mmCIF file of C-alpha atoms in Angstrom:
data_model
loop_
_atom_site.group_PDB
_atom_site.id
_atom_site.type_symbol
_atom_site.label_atom_id
_atom_site.label_comp_id
_atom_site.label_asym_id
_atom_site.label_seq_id
_atom_site.Cartn_x
_atom_site.Cartn_y
_atom_site.Cartn_z
ATOM 1 C CA MET Z 1356 -16.208 11.168 -1.580
ATOM 2 C CA THR Z 1357 -13.211 13.466 -1.844
ATOM 3 C CA GLN Z 1358 -10.221 12.508 -3.905
ATOM 4 C CA HIS Z 1359 -7.828 11.869 -1.058
ATOM 5 C CA ILE Z 1360 -10.140 10.329 1.538
ATOM 6 C CA PHE Z 1361 -8.123 7.127 1.913
ATOM 7 C CA ILE Z 1362 -4.850 8.881 2.762
ATOM 8 C CA LEU Z 1363 -6.708 11.245 5.081
ATOM 9 C CA LEU Z 1364 -8.245 8.278 6.872
ATOM 10 C CA LEU Z 1365 -4.828 6.711 7.289
ATOM 11 C CA THR Z 1366 -3.568 9.806 9.085
ATOM 12 C CA LEU Z 1367 -6.438 11.630 10.737
ATOM 13 C CA ILE Z 1368 -8.125 8.722 12.495
ATOM 14 C CA THR Z 1369 -4.958 7.979 14.401
ATOM 15 C CA LEU Z 1370 -4.342 11.605 15.282
ATOM 16 C CA SER Z 1371 -7.669 11.623 17.117
ATOM 17 C CA SER Z 1372 -6.583 8.734 19.379
ATOM 18 C CA THR Z 1373 -6.149 9.427 23.073
ATOM 19 C CA GLU Z 1374 -3.681 8.145 25.625
ATOM 20 C CA THR Z 1375 -6.498 6.191 27.253
ATOM 21 C CA SER Z 1376 -6.905 4.028 24.142
ATOM 22 C CA GLN Z 1377 -6.666 0.320 24.904
ATOM 23 C CA LEU Z 1378 -6.418 -2.842 22.890
ATOM 24 C CA VAL Z 1379 -9.940 -3.963 22.089
ATOM 25 C CA PRO Z 1380 -10.769 -7.081 20.027
ATOM 26 C CA SER Z 1381 -12.286 -6.513 16.606
ATOM 27 C CA LYS Z 1382 -15.958 -7.304 16.092
ATOM 28 C CA ILE Z 1383 -17.140 -9.920 13.637
ATOM 29 C CA LEU Z 1384 -19.581 -7.974 11.460
ATOM 30 C CA LYS Z 1385 -21.762 -9.205 8.602
ATOM 31 C CA LYS Z 1386 -20.978 -6.153 6.485
ATOM 32 C CA ALA Z 1387 -17.315 -5.768 7.433
ATOM 33 C CA HIS Z 1388 -16.315 -6.847 3.927
ATOM 34 C CA LYS Z 1389 -18.144 -3.821 2.486
ATOM 35 C CA ALA Z 1390 -16.181 -1.310 4.569
ATOM 36 C CA ILE Z 1391 -12.802 0.282 3.826
ATOM 37 C CA LEU Z 1392 -10.249 -2.320 2.743
ATOM 38 C CA SER Z 1393 -6.591 -1.330 2.730
ATOM 39 C CA LYS Z 1394 -4.456 -4.141 1.288
ATOM 40 C CA ILE Z 1395 -4.590 -7.530 -0.413
ATOM 41 C CA ILE Z 1396 -1.702 -10.018 -0.599
ATOM 42 C CA PRO Z 1397 -1.383 -13.616 -1.808
ATOM 43 C CA PHE Z 1398 -1.522 -16.119 1.055
ATOM 44 C CA GLN Z 1399 -1.369 -19.904 0.804
ATOM 45 C CA ASN Z 1400 -3.969 -20.904 -1.824
ATOM 46 C CA GLY Z 1401 -5.887 -17.640 -1.593
ATOM 47 C CA ALA Z 1402 -5.313 -14.160 -0.231
ATOM 48 C CA LEU Z 1403 -5.369 -12.006 2.892
ATOM 49 C CA ILE Z 1404 -7.174 -8.668 3.048
ATOM 50 C CA SER Z 1405 -6.833 -5.945 5.701
ATOM 51 C CA GLY Z 1406 -9.100 -3.061 6.614
ATOM 52 C CA GLU Z 1407 -10.411 -0.659 9.213
ATOM 53 C CA ARG Z 1408 -11.333 -1.472 12.847
ATOM 54 C CA GLY Z 1409 -8.889 -4.368 13.020
ATOM 55 C CA HIS Z 1410 -10.543 -6.181 10.145
ATOM 56 C CA LEU Z 1411 -8.590 -9.022 8.563
ATOM 57 C CA PHE Z 1412 -10.031 -11.512 6.089
ATOM 58 C CA THR Z 1413 -9.065 -14.632 4.218
ATOM 59 C CA LEU Z 1414 -10.189 -14.663 0.594
ATOM 60 C CA ASP Z 1415 -11.041 -17.563 -1.671
ATOM 61 C CA THR Z 1416 -9.784 -16.112 -4.950
ATOM 62 C CA SER Z 1417 -11.925 -18.442 -7.065
ATOM 63 C CA THR Z 1418 -15.272 -17.587 -5.440
ATOM 64 C CA LEU Z 1419 -14.265 -14.192 -3.926
ATOM 65 C CA LYS Z 1420 -15.715 -15.311 -0.597
ATOM 66 C CA MET Z 1421 -14.264 -13.300 2.298
ATOM 67 C CA THR Z 1422 -14.086 -14.763 5.806
ATOM 68 C CA GLN Z 1423 -13.380 -12.398 8.684
ATOM 69 C CA ILE Z 1424 -10.716 -13.397 11.213
ATOM 70 C CA GLN Z 1425 -11.178 -12.622 14.900
ATOM 71 C CA MET Z 1426 -8.422 -10.175 15.831
ATOM 72 C CA PRO Z 1427 -7.269 -9.080 19.320
ATOM 73 C CA ILE Z 1428 -7.103 -5.440 18.169
ATOM 74 C CA ASN Z 1429 -9.457 -2.922 16.573
ATOM 75 C CA GLN Z 1430 -6.883 -0.500 15.175
ATOM 76 C CA PHE Z 1431 -7.053 0.342 11.475
ATOM 77 C CA ILE Z 1432 -4.770 -2.188 9.747
ATOM 78 C CA THR Z 1433 -3.026 -0.256 6.985
ATOM 79 C CA SER Z 1434 -0.778 -2.938 5.497
ATOM 80 C CA ILE Z 1435 0.120 -6.619 5.708
ATOM 81 C CA VAL Z 1436 3.014 -8.828 4.651
ATOM 82 C CA SER Z 1437 3.490 -12.585 4.718
ATOM 83 C CA ASN Z 1438 5.967 -15.303 3.851
ATOM 84 C CA GLY Z 1439 3.076 -16.879 1.931
ATOM 85 C CA LYS Z 1440 3.004 -19.939 4.169
ATOM 86 C CA ASP Z 1441 2.320 -19.389 7.864
ATOM 87 C CA LYS Z 1442 3.815 -16.085 9.045
ATOM 88 C CA VAL Z 1443 1.874 -12.805 8.803
ATOM 89 C CA TRP Z 1444 2.669 -9.274 9.979
ATOM 90 C CA CYS Z 1445 0.091 -6.465 10.115
ATOM 91 C CA VAL Z 1446 0.824 -2.796 10.767
ATOM 92 C CA GLY Z 1447 -1.580 -0.008 11.584
ATOM 93 C CA HIS Z 1448 -2.637 2.825 13.799
ATOM 94 C CA ASP Z 1449 -1.040 3.486 17.194
ATOM 95 C CA GLY Z 1450 2.284 2.181 15.865
ATOM 96 C CA LEU Z 1451 0.824 -1.306 15.797
ATOM 97 C CA ILE Z 1452 2.752 -4.333 14.575
ATOM 98 C CA ILE Z 1453 0.964 -7.622 15.179
ATOM 99 C CA PHE Z 1454 2.322 -11.039 14.175
ATOM 100 C CA SER Z 1455 0.965 -14.515 13.518
ATOM 101 C CA LYS Z 1456 3.224 -17.561 13.253
ATOM 102 C CA ASP Z 1457 0.421 -20.075 12.672
ATOM 103 C CA SER Z 1458 -1.513 -18.949 9.593
ATOM 104 C CA THR Z 1459 -3.627 -16.341 11.497
ATOM 105 C CA LYS Z 1460 -4.867 -18.808 14.135
ATOM 106 C CA SER Z 1461 -3.303 -16.642 16.859
ATOM 107 C CA PHE Z 1462 -1.603 -13.240 17.040
ATOM 108 C CA GLN Z 1463 1.073 -11.562 19.137
ATOM 109 C CA VAL Z 1464 1.536 -7.791 19.422
ATOM 110 C CA GLN Z 1465 5.167 -7.020 18.596
ATOM 111 C CA ASN Z 1466 4.907 -3.243 18.851
ATOM 112 C CA ILE Z 1467 2.389 -0.611 19.930
ATOM 113 C CA ASP Z 1468 2.938 2.997 20.962
ATOM 114 C CA ILE Z 1469 -0.398 4.690 21.614
ATOM 115 C CA LYS Z 1470 1.118 7.805 23.214
ATOM 116 C CA ARG Z 1471 3.236 8.502 20.143
ATOM 117 C CA GLU Z 1472 0.062 8.854 18.020
ATOM 118 C CA SER Z 1473 1.885 7.762 14.871
ATOM 119 C CA PRO Z 1474 0.304 5.195 12.560
ATOM 120 C CA LEU Z 1475 2.473 2.791 10.627
ATOM 121 C CA PHE Z 1476 1.575 2.718 6.928
ATOM 122 C CA ASP Z 1477 3.672 -0.032 5.377
ATOM 123 C CA ILE Z 1478 5.976 -2.962 6.109
ATOM 124 C CA VAL Z 1479 8.349 -5.325 4.315
ATOM 125 C CA MET Z 1480 9.894 -8.504 5.682
ATOM 126 C CA ASP Z 1481 12.432 -10.727 3.906
ATOM 127 C CA LYS Z 1482 12.973 -14.465 4.273
ATOM 128 C CA ASN Z 1483 15.938 -13.885 6.599
ATOM 129 C CA GLY Z 1484 13.852 -12.006 9.137
ATOM 130 C CA GLN Z 1485 15.002 -8.489 8.327
ATOM 131 C CA GLY Z 1486 12.135 -6.038 8.022
ATOM 132 C CA LEU Z 1487 11.273 -2.357 7.991
ATOM 133 C CA ALA Z 1488 8.030 -0.611 8.937
ATOM 134 C CA VAL Z 1489 7.365 3.076 8.176
ATOM 135 C CA GLY Z 1490 4.680 5.581 9.077
ATOM 136 C CA ALA Z 1491 3.629 9.088 10.069
ATOM 137 C CA TYR Z 1492 6.014 11.764 11.360
ATOM 138 C CA GLY Z 1493 9.048 9.861 10.112
ATOM 139 C CA TYR Z 1494 8.274 6.861 12.319
ATOM 140 C CA ALA Z 1495 10.391 3.889 11.209
ATOM 141 C CA LEU Z 1496 11.192 0.568 12.872
ATOM 142 C CA PHE Z 1497 13.771 -2.048 11.849
ATOM 143 C CA THR Z 1498 14.128 -5.697 12.853
ATOM 144 C CA LYS Z 1499 16.708 -8.415 12.245
ATOM 145 C CA ASN Z 1500 14.826 -11.246 13.965
ATOM 146 C CA PHE Z 1501 11.364 -11.474 12.388
ATOM 147 C CA GLY Z 1502 10.052 -8.750 14.692
ATOM 148 C CA LYS Z 1503 10.991 -10.245 18.058
ATOM 149 C CA THR Z 1504 12.605 -6.859 18.655
ATOM 150 C CA TRP Z 1505 12.094 -3.622 16.726
ATOM 151 C CA THR Z 1506 14.530 -0.694 16.771
ATOM 152 C CA THR Z 1507 13.461 2.873 15.992
ATOM 153 C CA ILE Z 1508 15.581 4.480 13.270
ATOM 154 C CA VAL Z 1509 15.729 8.076 12.027
ATOM 155 C CA ILE Z 1510 15.528 8.443 8.263
ATOM 156 C CA ASP Z 1511 14.951 12.206 8.075
ATOM 157 C CA GLU Z 1512 15.232 14.676 10.953
ATOM 158 C CA TYR Z 1513 12.350 16.697 9.452
ATOM 159 C CA GLU Z 1514 10.071 13.694 10.094
ATOM 160 C CA PRO Z 1515 7.859 13.677 6.980
ATOM 161 C CA HIS Z 1516 5.086 11.100 6.734
ATOM 162 C CA LEU Z 1517 6.494 7.916 5.163
ATOM 163 C CA TYR Z 1518 3.883 6.043 3.131
ATOM 164 C CA ASN Z 1519 5.600 3.165 1.348
ATOM 165 C CA VAL Z 1520 8.655 0.910 1.650
ATOM 166 C CA VAL Z 1521 9.917 -1.583 -0.948
ATOM 167 C CA GLN Z 1522 13.135 -3.497 -1.652
ATOM 168 C CA ASP Z 1523 15.240 -4.150 -4.734
ATOM 169 C CA SER Z 1524 17.011 -7.404 -5.597
ATOM 170 C CA GLN Z 1525 20.030 -6.289 -3.550
ATOM 171 C CA LYS Z 1526 17.817 -5.939 -0.449
ATOM 172 C CA ASN Z 1527 18.201 -2.155 -0.386
ATOM 173 C CA TYR Z 1528 15.186 -0.341 1.037
ATOM 174 C CA TYR Z 1529 13.401 2.477 -0.801
ATOM 175 C CA ILE Z 1530 11.012 4.690 1.165
ATOM 176 C CA CYS Z 1531 8.780 7.494 -0.101
ATOM 177 C CA GLY Z 1532 6.544 10.047 1.564
ATOM 178 C CA GLU Z 1533 5.479 13.661 1.729
ATOM 179 C CA LEU Z 1534 7.511 16.746 0.763
ATOM 180 C CA GLY Z 1535 8.827 14.977 -2.339
ATOM 181 C CA SER Z 1536 10.807 12.562 -0.177
ATOM 182 C CA ILE Z 1537 12.372 9.377 -1.560
ATOM 183 C CA TYR Z 1538 15.159 7.643 0.373
ATOM 184 C CA LYS Z 1539 17.479 4.683 -0.093
ATOM 185 C CA LEU Z 1540 18.759 2.568 2.803
ATOM 186 C CA ASP Z 1541 21.041 -0.460 2.659
ATOM 187 C CA SER Z 1542 20.005 -3.958 3.747
ATOM 188 C CA ASN Z 1543 20.815 -3.083 7.369
ATOM 189 C CA ALA Z 1544 18.644 0.053 7.211
ATOM 190 C CA LYS Z 1545 21.648 2.377 7.098
ATOM 191 C CA PHE Z 1546 20.988 5.634 5.251
ATOM 192 C CA ILE Z 1547 22.503 5.809 1.758
ATOM 193 C CA LYS Z 1548 20.890 8.801 0.070
ATOM 194 C CA LYS Z 1549 17.885 11.013 -0.469
ATOM 195 C CA TYR Z 1550 16.857 11.305 -4.102
ATOM 196 C CA GLU Z 1551 16.473 14.810 -5.495
ATOM 197 C CA THR Z 1552 13.111 14.898 -7.248
ATOM 198 C CA GLY Z 1553 12.766 18.679 -7.301
ATOM 199 C CA LEU Z 1554 9.216 18.358 -5.945
ATOM 200 C CA GLU Z 1555 7.550 19.003 -2.591
ATOM 201 C CA THR Z 1556 4.403 16.978 -3.189
ATOM 202 C CA SER Z 1557 3.512 13.607 -1.624
ATOM 203 C CA PHE Z 1558 4.656 10.276 -3.032
ATOM 204 C CA PHE Z 1559 2.433 7.365 -1.994
ATOM 205 C CA GLY Z 1560 4.315 4.513 -3.641
ATOM 206 C CA LEU Z 1561 7.272 3.150 -5.589
ATOM 207 C CA GLU Z 1562 7.618 0.395 -8.190
ATOM 208 C CA ILE Z 1563 11.194 -0.869 -8.393
ATOM 209 C CA ILE Z 1564 12.668 -1.897 -11.758
ATOM 210 C CA LYS Z 1565 16.233 -2.444 -10.543
ATOM 211 C CA GLU Z 1566 18.670 -0.718 -8.205
ATOM 212 C CA ASN Z 1567 18.246 3.082 -8.494
ATOM 213 C CA SER Z 1568 15.649 2.658 -11.247
ATOM 214 C CA PHE Z 1569 11.989 2.975 -10.309
ATOM 215 C CA PHE Z 1570 8.603 4.621 -10.766
ATOM 216 C CA ALA Z 1571 7.380 7.030 -8.081
ATOM 217 C CA TYR Z 1572 3.744 8.075 -7.878
ATOM 218 C CA GLY Z 1573 1.374 10.082 -5.718
ATOM 219 C CA LEU Z 1574 -0.956 13.076 -5.641
ATOM 220 C CA ARG Z 1575 -3.023 14.343 -8.572
ATOM 221 C CA GLY Z 1576 -1.700 12.068 -11.299
ATOM 222 C CA LEU Z 1577 1.936 12.343 -10.244
ATOM 223 C CA LEU Z 1578 3.925 9.599 -11.979
ATOM 224 C CA LEU Z 1579 7.699 9.831 -12.369
ATOM 225 C CA PHE Z 1580 10.345 7.458 -13.689
ATOM 226 C CA THR Z 1581 14.088 7.388 -13.153
ATOM 227 C CA LYS Z 1582 16.493 4.948 -14.783
ATOM 228 C CA ASP Z 1583 19.494 5.928 -12.674
ATOM 229 C CA GLY Z 1584 18.227 7.757 -9.585
ATOM 230 C CA LEU Z 1585 19.644 11.020 -10.906
ATOM 231 C CA LYS Z 1586 17.174 12.294 -13.482
ATOM 232 C CA PHE Z 1587 13.417 12.048 -12.918
ATOM 233 C CA GLU Z 1588 11.006 12.307 -15.839
ATOM 234 C CA LYS Z 1589 7.237 12.739 -15.749
ATOM 235 C CA VAL Z 1590 5.359 9.896 -17.420
ATOM 236 C CA PRO Z 1591 2.744 11.552 -19.684
ATOM 237 C CA HIS Z 1592 -0.867 10.501 -19.165
ATOM 238 C CA GLN Z 1593 -4.284 12.133 -18.905
ATOM 239 C CA SER Z 1594 -5.416 11.118 -15.421
ATOM 240 C CA GLN Z 1595 -5.585 13.514 -12.466
ATOM 241 C CA ALA Z 1596 -6.285 10.678 -10.043
ATOM 242 C CA SER Z 1597 -3.951 10.187 -7.113
ATOM 243 C CA PHE Z 1598 -2.125 6.852 -7.276
ATOM 244 C CA TYR Z 1599 -2.053 4.727 -4.108
ATOM 245 C CA GLY Z 1600 -0.311 1.579 -5.302
ATOM 246 C CA SER Z 1601 1.044 -0.520 -8.143
ATOM 247 C CA ILE Z 1602 1.409 -4.129 -9.229
ATOM 248 C CA LYS Z 1603 3.277 -5.866 -12.047
ATOM 249 C CA LYS Z 1604 1.408 -7.920 -14.642
ATOM 250 C CA GLY Z 1605 3.914 -9.533 -16.978
ATOM 251 C CA LYS Z 1606 5.671 -6.690 -18.757
ATOM 252 C CA GLU Z 1607 3.015 -4.246 -17.633
ATOM 253 C CA ILE Z 1608 2.778 -2.206 -14.452
ATOM 254 C CA LEU Z 1609 -0.682 -1.305 -13.177
ATOM 255 C CA PHE Z 1610 -0.949 1.889 -11.136
ATOM 256 C CA TYR Z 1611 -4.194 2.338 -9.194
ATOM 257 C CA GLY Z 1612 -5.801 4.954 -6.992
ATOM 258 C CA THR Z 1613 -8.671 7.399 -6.640
ATOM 259 C CA ASP Z 1614 -11.785 7.634 -8.799
ATOM 260 C CA GLY Z 1615 -11.584 3.918 -9.645
ATOM 261 C CA THR Z 1616 -8.541 4.516 -11.821
ATOM 262 C CA ILE Z 1617 -6.119 1.868 -13.040
ATOM 263 C CA LEU Z 1618 -3.335 2.955 -15.387
ATOM 264 C CA SER Z 1619 -1.524 0.231 -17.339
ATOM 265 C CA TYR Z 1620 2.009 1.023 -18.482
ATOM 266 C CA ASP Z 1621 4.156 -1.175 -20.735
ATOM 267 C CA HIS Z 1622 6.628 1.383 -22.179
ATOM 268 C CA HIS Z 1623 4.761 1.444 -25.501
ATOM 269 C CA LYS Z 1624 1.223 2.359 -24.587
ATOM 270 C CA MET Z 1625 -1.028 3.224 -21.691
ATOM 271 C CA ASN Z 1626 -4.511 1.950 -20.964
ATOM 272 C CA GLN Z 1627 -6.569 3.775 -18.409
ATOM 273 C CA ILE Z 1628 -9.102 1.298 -17.026
ATOM 274 C CA LYS Z 1629 -12.132 2.466 -15.077
ATOM 275 C CA PHE Z 1630 -15.246 0.791 -13.787
ATOM 276 C CA ASP Z 1631 -18.619 1.820 -12.378
ATOM 277 C CA ALA Z 1632 -20.727 0.348 -9.572
ATOM 278 C CA ARG Z 1633 -21.600 -2.619 -11.807
ATOM 279 C CA THR Z 1634 -17.895 -3.170 -12.606
ATOM 280 C CA LYS Z 1635 -18.378 -2.422 -16.304
ATOM 281 C CA ILE Z 1636 -15.032 -1.572 -17.832
ATOM 282 C CA LYS Z 1637 -14.545 1.884 -19.261
ATOM 283 C CA THR Z 1638 -11.240 2.712 -20.872
ATOM 284 C CA ALA Z 1639 -9.066 5.488 -22.123
ATOM 285 C CA LEU Z 1640 -6.337 4.491 -24.549
ATOM 286 C CA ILE Z 1641 -3.189 6.563 -24.864
ATOM 287 C CA VAL Z 1642 -0.772 5.693 -27.670
ATOM 288 C CA LYS Z 1643 2.441 7.689 -28.024
ATOM 289 C CA HIS Z 1644 1.029 10.108 -25.458
ATOM 290 C CA LYS Z 1645 -2.030 10.868 -27.609
ATOM 291 C CA VAL Z 1646 -5.468 10.319 -26.093
ATOM 292 C CA ILE Z 1647 -7.621 8.179 -28.403
ATOM 293 C CA GLN Z 1648 -10.678 7.710 -26.211
ATOM 294 C CA TYR Z 1649 -11.769 8.776 -22.737
ATOM 295 C CA LEU Z 1650 -14.906 7.842 -20.821
ATOM 296 C CA ASP Z 1651 -15.923 8.974 -17.336
ATOM 297 C CA ILE Z 1652 -17.081 6.689 -14.540
ATOM 298 C CA LYS Z 1653 -20.188 6.738 -12.369
ATOM 299 C CA GLU Z 1654 -18.711 5.553 -9.087
ATOM 300 C CA ARG Z 1655 -15.737 7.375 -7.621
ATOM 301 C CA ILE Z 1656 -14.052 4.952 -5.268
ATOM 302 C CA GLY Z 1657 -10.462 4.664 -4.142
ATOM 303 C CA ILE Z 1658 -8.560 1.536 -5.155
ATOM 304 C CA THR Z 1659 -6.228 0.640 -2.292
ATOM 305 C CA GLY Z 1660 -4.794 -2.725 -3.321
ATOM 306 C CA ALA Z 1661 -4.628 -5.188 -6.196
ATOM 307 C CA LEU Z 1662 -3.964 -8.878 -6.730
ATOM 308 C CA ILE Z 1663 -3.746 -10.564 -10.121
ATOM 309 C CA LYS Z 1664 -5.160 -14.084 -10.305
ATOM 310 C CA ASP Z 1665 -5.288 -15.774 -13.710
ATOM 311 C CA LYS Z 1666 -7.113 -13.279 -15.981
ATOM 312 C CA LYS Z 1667 -8.756 -11.462 -13.099
ATOM 313 C CA ILE Z 1668 -7.675 -8.418 -11.104
ATOM 314 C CA ILE Z 1669 -9.014 -8.466 -7.543
ATOM 315 C CA LEU Z 1670 -9.187 -4.997 -6.011
ATOM 316 C CA THR Z 1671 -9.535 -3.719 -2.468
ATOM 317 C CA THR Z 1672 -11.278 -0.354 -2.337
ATOM 318 C CA THR Z 1673 -12.759 2.222 -0.001
ATOM 319 C CA HIS Z 1674 -16.103 0.469 -0.613
ATOM 320 C CA GLY Z 1675 -15.203 -3.195 -0.253
ATOM 321 C CA LEU Z 1676 -13.997 -5.720 -2.829
ATOM 322 C CA ARG Z 1677 -14.175 -5.374 -6.613
ATOM 323 C CA ASP Z 1678 -12.889 -7.516 -9.455
ATOM 324 C CA LEU Z 1679 -12.538 -7.209 -13.186
ATOM 325 C CA THR Z 1680 -11.297 -9.265 -16.108
ATOM 326 C CA TYR Z 1681 -8.355 -7.764 -17.956
#
């Protein structure tokens, strides 16, 4: 498995779509839970997990039992968001946005644009019904009414791929993507600024600390931090893995990505957590930027999502579900 297979799958599968593509219901498969999984989010008393071929699952976080949901689409679902109670939005290939108002019992397609051949990669939705979805070739859609209507917006005329969107406490939007692109929009999706990172590489995600202060991460171990949005500093670590996502755990931030890598950052030390096919933990400890110990792994899989439940980290990967105690 190559290092960037997950990001390639997000883009290339959609680019091979044809104008004759139609909405086809997903198939309930016994081994669907072992395929590529793209995202995990808390939902009601458990979790929701998305994946390829229109796969969507509920998860019992105590037993890790996954139950596949019958979906009216078979597009790759790249990301999901929920109010935690009954409303769920999924985005994916062919510009798909699909919505459930009744805890995944039924779904309604809010947006699809097969001819455009642009996948959507990420989505956020706040409690007031304002949301933003972003994707390939600068594709971005904004709503003020829980997705009843979506309006196309232009963030950058050069149309770079946009991989991730997050919000700060002031409801500003932060979007990152290829060509070193990081943008800030206000709560009404009006352009505020493009951050000058001095790089032309791809950013796959952001972890917001407060307004204009965040971590940005991406290809080949890229991990930057800015406290004011003006100066960006590289966070020293030993991993060359590409980072796909992040999650907060108390005062720590866990960054995860290729080669089964999880990097824990708490401003004082870093722990690089890795696991093999039998989920045995292997670690590298970095204190004051000095490597104390480093051990390789046997299974190189991409970690695509993470959910922390009690003392357990539940991971979605390119090879199904994994979990570890941390």
